[in-house]
Amino acid sequence: MTAEKFEEEVYRNGKKLMILDEFVLDVADFICWHPGGKFVIEHNVGRDISKFFYGGYAQDGNGGRTPARGYVHSYYAKRIVNDLIVSRYDPSA
């Protein structure tokens, strides 16, 4: 899926898509099942979520006290992702 097609599907057609690595995920059926709540998924529709998924970034703040740490997803979460893949993402195509 090209970047143009991805944006069309998300912003014109209302699909609940995300990018993880080089894959496009359709998270529409997973939103209500996400352990962190549906806000986390809804807030990131149309985005590359790799930095969140692998723990390189914490979405919420830390009040300026100690460095915020990201959450690293489990092996089980990675298996769920395999079921959500709908396309390979190729922004240069």
C-alpha positions as MATLAB code, in Angstrom:
seq = 'MTAEKFEEEVYRNGKKLMILDEFVLDVADFICWHPGGKFVIEHNVGRDISKFFYGGYAQDGNGGRTPARGYVHSYYAKRIVNDLIVSRYDPSA';
ca = [
       0.000    0.000    0.000;
       1.355    3.385   -0.946;
       1.313    6.403    1.349;
      -1.316    7.998   -0.871;
      -3.571    4.930   -0.722;
      -3.072    4.662    3.047;
      -4.151    8.265    3.587;
      -7.122    7.807    1.281;
      -8.301    4.738    3.188;
      -7.932    6.449    6.571;
      -9.073   10.009    5.890;
     -11.575    9.568    3.055;
     -12.927    6.087    3.694;
     -12.748    6.108    7.508;
     -10.771    2.890    7.861;
      -8.983    2.266   11.163;
      -5.480    1.664    9.839;
      -2.044    1.967   11.432;
       1.500    1.316   10.299;
       3.830   -0.991   12.213;
       7.230   -1.481   10.640;
       6.452   -2.156    6.971;
       2.940   -3.424    7.571;
      -0.510   -1.839    7.487;
      -2.768   -3.002   10.309;
      -6.549   -2.820   10.322;
      -7.420   -2.285   13.990;
     -11.177   -1.706   13.646;
     -12.108   -5.005   15.293;
      -9.339   -4.752   17.904;
     -10.107   -1.308   19.345;
     -12.388   -2.604   22.107;
      -9.985   -5.422   23.007;
      -6.805   -3.382   23.498;
      -5.679   -3.794   27.142;
      -4.553   -0.162   27.291;
      -7.995    1.076   26.311;
      -9.576    2.126   23.069;
      -8.316    5.709   23.378;
      -4.765    4.550   22.708;
      -5.808    2.882   19.475;
      -8.203    5.612   18.314;
      -5.621    8.320   19.013;
      -3.091    6.597   16.755;
      -5.216    5.666   13.745;
      -3.421    6.863   10.624;
       0.004    6.847   12.288;
       3.138    4.755   12.421;
       2.966    3.136   15.863;
       6.385    1.429   15.805;
       7.914    3.694   18.438;
       5.030    2.986   20.822;
       4.888   -0.731   20.132;
       8.585   -1.327   20.807;
       8.794    0.894   23.889;
      10.874    3.695   22.452;
       8.382    6.354   23.418;
       5.868    6.902   26.206;
       2.594    8.373   25.008;
       1.651    9.967   28.301;
       3.741   12.513   30.172;
       5.570   12.108   33.406;
       4.863   15.430   35.085;
       8.490   16.485   34.650;
       9.752   14.294   37.487;
      11.465   11.179   36.151;
      12.012   10.066   32.584;
       8.917    8.425   31.139;
       9.400    4.852   29.932;
       7.628    3.307   27.030;
       5.781    0.017   27.157;
       7.295   -2.974   25.383;
       4.642   -5.320   24.007;
       4.686   -9.035   24.737;
       5.186  -11.940   22.387;
       1.419  -12.507   22.585;
       0.802   -8.930   21.396;
       3.128   -9.538   18.474;
       1.110  -12.621   17.531;
      -2.108  -10.554   17.607;
      -0.497   -8.062   15.228;
      -0.021  -10.857   12.690;
      -3.810  -11.212   12.509;
      -4.288   -7.475   11.940;
      -1.977   -7.148    8.922;
      -3.855   -6.239    5.747;
      -1.041   -4.992    3.523;
       2.642   -4.235    3.217;
       3.378   -0.493    3.455;
       5.593    0.982    0.744;
       5.545    4.789    0.913;
       7.964    5.100   -2.006;
       5.772    3.156   -4.470;
];
